[in-house]
Coordinates of C-alpha atoms and ligand atoms in Angstrom, one line a residue:
X217 CA -16.3 -42.7 -26.8
X218 CA -12.8 -41.2 -27.2
X219 CA -10.8 -42.2 -30.2
X220 CA -7.2 -41.2 -30.8
X221 CA -5.5 -42.1 -34.1
X222 CA -1.8 -41.4 -34.7
X223 CA -1.9 -38.7 -32.1
X224 CA 1.4 -36.9 -31.8
X225 CA 2.6 -33.8 -30.0
X226 CA 6.0 -32.3 -30.4
X227 CA 7.5 -29.4 -28.4
X228 CA 10.5 -28.3 -30.4
X229 CA 12.5 -31.5 -31.0
X230 CA 11.0 -33.1 -27.9
X231 CA 8.2 -35.7 -28.7
X232 CA 5.8 -35.6 -25.8
X233 CA 3.2 -37.9 -27.4
X234 CA 4.5 -40.2 -30.1
X235 CA 1.9 -41.5 -32.6
X236 CA -0.5 -43.1 -30.3
X237 CA -3.9 -44.7 -31.1
X238 CA -6.4 -45.9 -28.6
X239 CA -10.2 -46.0 -27.9
X240 CA -11.8 -45.2 -24.6
X241 CA -15.1 -47.1 -24.6
X242 CA -18.4 -46.1 -23.0
X243 CA -19.8 -48.2 -20.1
X244 CA -16.4 -48.6 -18.5
X245 CA -13.9 -46.8 -16.4
X246 CA -10.6 -46.6 -18.2
X247 CA -7.5 -45.8 -16.2
X248 CA -4.6 -43.8 -17.8
X249 CA -1.3 -44.7 -16.2
X250 CA 2.3 -43.7 -16.7
X251 CA 5.3 -42.3 -15.0
X252 CA 5.8 -38.5 -14.7
X253 CA 6.4 -36.9 -18.1
X254 CA 5.0 -39.9 -20.0
X255 CA 2.5 -37.7 -21.8
X256 CA -0.8 -38.2 -19.9
X257 CA -1.6 -34.5 -19.4
X258 CA -0.6 -33.6 -22.9
X259 CA -2.9 -36.4 -24.3
X260 CA -5.8 -35.2 -22.1
X261 CA -5.2 -31.6 -23.2
X262 CA -5.3 -32.7 -26.9
X263 CA -8.5 -34.6 -26.3
X264 CA -10.0 -31.3 -25.0
X265 CA -8.6 -29.1 -27.7
X266 CA -6.3 -27.3 -25.2
X267 CA -3.2 -28.4 -27.1
X268 CA -3.1 -28.8 -30.9
X269 CA -1.8 -32.2 -32.1
X270 CA 1.4 -32.0 -34.3
X271 CA -0.1 -35.0 -36.2
X272 CA -3.1 -37.3 -35.9
X273 CA -6.6 -36.8 -34.6
X274 CA -8.6 -37.3 -31.5
X275 CA -12.4 -37.2 -31.3
X276 CA -15.1 -37.4 -28.6
X277 CA -18.2 -39.2 -29.9
X278 CA -17.0 -38.8 -33.5
X279 CA -16.0 -35.1 -33.5
X280 CA -13.3 -32.9 -32.3
X281 CA -14.2 -31.5 -28.9
X282 CA -13.8 -27.9 -30.0
X283 CA -16.2 -28.4 -32.9
X284 CA -19.1 -29.4 -30.6
X285 CA -21.9 -26.9 -30.0
X286 CA -22.1 -27.5 -26.3
X287 CA -18.8 -28.7 -24.8
X288 CA -19.9 -28.9 -21.2
X289 CA -22.7 -31.4 -22.0
X290 CA -20.4 -33.3 -24.4
X291 CA -17.5 -33.9 -22.0
X292 CA -16.8 -32.9 -18.5
X293 CA -13.2 -32.5 -17.5
X294 CA -11.0 -32.0 -14.5
X295 CA -7.5 -31.1 -15.6
X296 CA -6.1 -28.5 -13.2
X297 CA -8.3 -27.9 -10.1
X298 CA -6.4 -24.7 -9.4
X299 CA -7.6 -23.1 -12.7
X300 CA -10.3 -21.1 -10.8
X301 CA -10.5 -17.4 -9.9
X302 CA -9.5 -17.4 -6.2
X303 CA -11.8 -14.4 -5.4
X304 CA -14.9 -16.2 -6.5
X305 CA -17.1 -18.4 -4.4
X306 CA -17.6 -22.0 -5.4
X307 CA -21.2 -21.2 -6.3
X308 CA -20.3 -18.2 -8.5
X309 CA -17.6 -20.2 -10.2
X310 CA -20.1 -22.9 -11.2
X311 CA -22.8 -20.2 -12.0
X312 CA -20.4 -18.5 -14.4
X313 CA -19.7 -21.9 -16.2
X314 CA -23.4 -22.7 -16.2
X315 CA -24.3 -19.3 -17.8
X316 CA -22.2 -20.2 -20.8
X317 CA -24.5 -23.2 -21.5
X318 CA -27.9 -22.0 -20.1
X319 CA -27.6 -24.6 -17.4
X320 CA -30.3 -23.9 -14.7
X321 CA -29.6 -23.0 -11.1
X322 CA -31.2 -26.3 -10.0
X323 CA -28.3 -28.2 -11.6
X324 CA -25.7 -26.0 -9.9
X325 CA -27.2 -26.8 -6.5
X326 CA -27.4 -30.4 -7.5
X327 CA -23.7 -30.7 -8.3
X328 CA -22.8 -28.7 -5.2
X329 CA -24.8 -31.2 -3.1
X330 CA -23.4 -34.2 -5.0
X331 CA -19.8 -33.2 -4.4
X332 CA -20.3 -32.4 -0.7
X333 CA -19.6 -28.7 -1.1
X334 CA -22.9 -27.3 0.3
X335 CA -21.3 -26.0 3.5
X336 CA -18.6 -24.1 1.7
X337 CA -20.4 -23.1 -1.5
X338 CA -20.4 -19.4 -0.5
X339 CA -16.7 -19.3 0.5
X340 CA -14.0 -17.8 -1.6
X341 CA -12.2 -20.5 -3.6
X342 CA -8.8 -19.0 -2.8
X343 CA -9.2 -20.4 0.8
X344 CA -10.0 -23.9 -0.3
X345 CA -7.9 -26.9 0.6
X346 CA -6.5 -29.1 -2.1
X347 CA -9.3 -31.6 -1.5
X348 CA -12.1 -29.0 -1.6
X349 CA -10.6 -27.6 -4.9
X350 CA -10.7 -31.2 -6.4
X351 CA -14.3 -31.5 -5.4
X352 CA -15.1 -28.1 -7.0
X353 CA -13.2 -29.3 -10.2
X354 CA -15.3 -32.4 -10.2
X355 CA -18.5 -30.4 -9.7
X356 CA -17.6 -28.3 -12.7
X357 CA -17.0 -31.5 -14.8
X358 CA -20.4 -32.9 -13.8
X359 CA -22.3 -29.6 -14.4
X360 CA -23.4 -30.3 -18.0
X361 CA -24.3 -33.9 -17.1
X362 CA -21.9 -35.1 -19.8
X363 CA -21.6 -38.4 -21.5
X364 CA -17.9 -38.4 -21.2
X365 CA -15.9 -37.6 -18.1
X366 CA -12.1 -36.9 -18.3
X367 CA -10.4 -36.6 -14.9
X368 CA -6.7 -35.9 -14.5
X369 CA -5.6 -37.3 -11.1
X370 CA -9.0 -36.8 -9.5
X371 CA -8.2 -38.3 -6.1
X372 CA -5.2 -35.9 -5.5
X373 CA -5.5 -34.4 -2.1
X374 CA -8.7 -36.2 -1.2
X375 CA -9.1 -37.9 2.2
X376 CA -10.1 -41.6 2.2
X377 CA -13.8 -40.8 2.2
X378 CA -13.2 -38.6 -0.8
X379 CA -11.2 -41.2 -2.6
X380 CA -14.0 -43.7 -2.1
X381 CA -16.5 -41.2 -3.3
X382 CA -14.6 -40.6 -6.5
X383 CA -14.4 -44.3 -7.0
X384 CA -18.2 -44.7 -6.5
X385 CA -18.9 -41.8 -8.8
X386 CA -16.7 -43.1 -11.6
X387 CA -18.3 -46.6 -11.3
X388 CA -21.8 -45.1 -11.2
X389 CA -21.2 -43.0 -14.4
X390 CA -19.7 -46.0 -16.2
X391 CA -22.7 -48.1 -15.0
X392 CA -25.0 -45.6 -16.8
X393 CA -23.2 -46.3 -20.0
X394 CA -21.0 -43.2 -20.0
X395 CA -17.3 -43.0 -20.8
X396 CA -15.0 -42.4 -17.9
X397 CA -11.3 -41.7 -18.5
X398 CA -9.1 -41.0 -15.5
X399 CA -5.4 -40.7 -14.9
X400 CA -3.8 -41.6 -11.6
X401 CA -0.4 -42.5 -10.3
X402 CA -2.1 -44.6 -7.5
X403 CA -2.0 -48.1 -8.9
X404 CA -4.1 -49.6 -6.1
X405 CA -6.8 -47.0 -6.6
X406 CA -6.9 -47.7 -10.4
X407 CA -7.0 -51.4 -9.8
X408 CA -10.2 -50.9 -7.6
X409 CA -11.8 -48.3 -9.9
X410 CA -10.9 -49.1 -13.5
X411 CA -12.1 -51.9 -15.8
X412 CA -9.5 -51.2 -18.4
X413 CA -6.1 -49.6 -18.4
X414 CA -4.0 -47.7 -20.9
X415 CA -0.4 -47.5 -19.8
X416 CA 1.9 -44.8 -21.5
X417 CA 5.6 -44.3 -21.2
X418 CA 7.7 -41.7 -23.0
X419 CA 4.8 -40.8 -25.2
X420 CA 4.1 -44.4 -26.4
X421 CA 1.5 -46.9 -25.4
X422 CA 2.9 -49.8 -23.4
X423 CA -0.3 -51.6 -22.7
X424 CA -4.0 -51.2 -23.5
X425 CA -5.8 -54.1 -21.7
X426 CA -8.4 -54.9 -19.1
X427 CA -7.2 -54.9 -15.5
X428 CA -8.0 -58.6 -15.4
X429 CA -5.7 -59.3 -18.3
X430 CA -2.9 -57.2 -16.9
X431 CA -2.9 -58.8 -13.5
X432 CA -3.8 -62.2 -14.9
X433 CA -0.3 -63.6 -14.8
X434 CA 0.2 -65.3 -11.5
X435 CA 3.5 -64.3 -10.0
X436 CA 4.2 -68.0 -9.5
X437 CA 5.7 -67.2 -6.1
X438 CA 4.5 -68.6 -2.8
X439 CA 5.1 -67.1 0.6
X440 CA 5.9 -69.6 3.3
X441 CA 6.3 -69.1 7.0
X442 CA 7.8 -71.9 9.0
X443 CA 9.7 -72.5 12.3
X444 CA 12.5 -74.2 10.3
X445 CA 13.2 -72.0 7.3
X446 CA 16.8 -73.3 6.8
X447 CA 15.7 -76.9 6.7
X448 CA 12.9 -76.1 4.3
X449 CA 15.2 -74.1 2.0
X450 CA 17.7 -77.1 2.0
X451 CA 14.9 -79.5 1.2
X452 CA 13.6 -77.5 -1.7
X453 CA 17.0 -76.3 -2.9
X454 CA 17.3 -77.7 -6.4
X455 CA 17.6 -76.5 -10.0
X456 CA 14.7 -74.3 -11.0
X457 CA 13.6 -73.4 -7.5
X458 CA 14.6 -70.0 -6.2
X459 CA 14.2 -69.0 -2.5
X460 CA 14.5 -65.6 -1.0
X461 CA 13.8 -64.5 2.5
X462 CA 12.3 -61.1 3.3
X463 CA 11.9 -61.5 7.0
X464 CA 13.1 -64.1 9.7
X465 CA 11.1 -67.3 9.2
X466 CA 9.5 -66.1 6.0
X467 CA 10.5 -67.5 2.6
X468 CA 9.4 -66.5 -0.9
X469 CA 9.7 -69.5 -3.2
X470 CA 9.4 -69.6 -6.9
X471 CA 9.7 -72.7 -9.1
X472 CA 7.7 -75.0 -6.8
X473 CA 4.0 -74.6 -6.3
X474 CA 2.2 -74.5 -3.0
X475 CA 1.0 -78.1 -3.2
X476 CA 4.6 -79.4 -3.8
X477 CA 6.0 -77.2 -1.0
X478 CA 3.3 -78.5 1.4
X479 CA 3.8 -82.2 0.4
X480 CA 7.6 -82.0 0.8
X481 CA 7.5 -80.1 4.1
X482 CA 5.0 -82.7 5.4
X483 CA 7.1 -85.6 4.4
X484 CA 10.1 -84.0 6.2
X485 CA 8.0 -83.2 9.3
X486 CA 8.5 -79.4 8.8
X487 CA 5.5 -77.4 10.2
X488 CA 4.2 -74.6 7.9
X489 CA 2.6 -71.7 9.6
X490 CA 1.6 -70.0 6.4
X491 CA 1.4 -71.0 2.7
X492 CA 0.2 -68.2 0.4
X493 CA 0.3 -68.2 -3.4
X494 CA 1.2 -64.6 -4.3
X495 CA -0.9 -62.9 -6.9
X496 CA 0.7 -60.2 -9.0
X497 CA -0.9 -56.8 -8.6
X498 CA -1.6 -54.1 -11.1
X499 CA 1.4 -52.4 -9.5
X500 CA 3.7 -55.3 -10.3
X501 CA 2.4 -55.3 -13.9
X502 CA 2.8 -51.5 -14.1
X503 CA 6.3 -51.5 -12.8
X504 CA 7.3 -54.3 -15.1
X505 CA 5.9 -52.4 -18.1
X506 CA 7.4 -49.0 -17.2
X507 CA 10.8 -50.2 -15.9
X508 CA 12.7 -48.7 -18.8
X509 CA 10.3 -45.8 -19.5
X510 CA 10.7 -43.6 -16.5
X511 CA 12.0 -40.2 -17.7
X512 CA 14.3 -39.7 -14.7
X513 CA 15.2 -42.8 -12.8
X514 CA 16.5 -42.0 -9.3
X515 CA 19.3 -44.6 -9.5
X516 CA 20.3 -43.5 -13.1
X517 CA 20.5 -39.9 -12.0
X518 CA 22.6 -40.7 -9.0
X519 CA 25.0 -42.7 -11.1
X520 CA 25.2 -39.8 -13.6
X521 CA 25.9 -37.4 -10.8
X522 CA 28.5 -39.7 -9.3
X523 CA 30.5 -39.8 -12.5
X524 CA 30.6 -36.0 -12.9
Ligands
LIG62 P1 2.5 -36.5 -17.7 O1 1.2 -35.8 -17.6 O2 2.4 -38.0 -18.0 O3 3.3 -36.3 -16.4 P2 3.1 -34.5 -19.6 O4 2.1 -34.7 -20.7 O5 2.9 -33.4 -18.7 O6 3.4 -35.9 -18.9 O7 4.5 -34.2 -20.3 C1 5.0 -35.0 -21.4 C2 6.4 -34.5 -21.9 O8 6.1 -33.2 -22.6 C3 7.3 -34.1 -20.8 O9 8.6 -34.4 -21.2 C4 7.1 -32.6 -20.6 O10 8.3 -32.0 -20.1 C5 6.8 -32.2 -22.0 N1 5.9 -31.0 -22.1 C6 4.7 -30.9 -21.6 N2 4.1 -29.7 -21.8 C7 5.1 -29.0 -22.4 C8 5.1 -27.6 -22.9 N3 4.1 -26.8 -22.9 N4 6.3 -27.3 -23.5 C9 7.4 -28.1 -23.6 N5 7.4 -29.4 -23.2 C10 6.2 -29.8 -22.6

């Protein structure tokens, strides 16, 4: 379990993490989402004792990470997959880490196998692709068989098979009752992998909820395909109903539910080719939450440049 209370990090007069409190529970995958510059990496670095909080505390299973006698078995982390000596082989990188904790060779070979690195274990890490580097970073995180896994953008650079593998791994570890905390900017990936999501923007928590709660609000829109879009739009055109068209013959209707649309279309003899209630996605929920929190909005920046 990871517990942050009043956690704050200031760099000069810039507040990177602003008095946040949250709990990451065992037995679940918790996703950590937010725009660039929101404070995700800074928070993860504070959890691991790589950055010192300006105020507040953060503990892993009740104590500060740096106070633990055996950090690799307490928490495994992937923060920056490039933080590896390029001249070392994957095997020797893991062996050096293992030596600090008396972890046996058997376990090194196990994580090499588990992360699909067997064929390249003797190659210099400097020649690794981004995806292979990520796998090595995950191998290092798993080495101590930790109860807590902290992964910063773990699927970065992985191919679809690798992405699925990370998802299965995260779910497997959570299923064993461990704590899995992973950041990602890939909303669809987090929706598939995480049970719970913490969304952060400009250093503050915007949402701390289950994925089901966040995407629970139906969008209340229905996509309709018909051969007579103009007639259907005229039929339904009344106060409270809004109709937009994204493609020829396709309408997105809010303010009238699917049953009402079907009944009115039938009574007017309008044939419907498709009638789909649209569910809101985690991406919709995320974009709604972070709309005002993005550090640099492309449109805002363009407007600023235009007025210079
Ligand atoms: P994220 O991981 O969500 O993209 P970060 O935690 O990297 O966000 O950054 C949060 C804010 O803190 C940003 O405004 C960033 O510029 C600032 N920041 C991060 N690290 C430092 C540092 N070492 N010195 C100064 N500012 C920093």
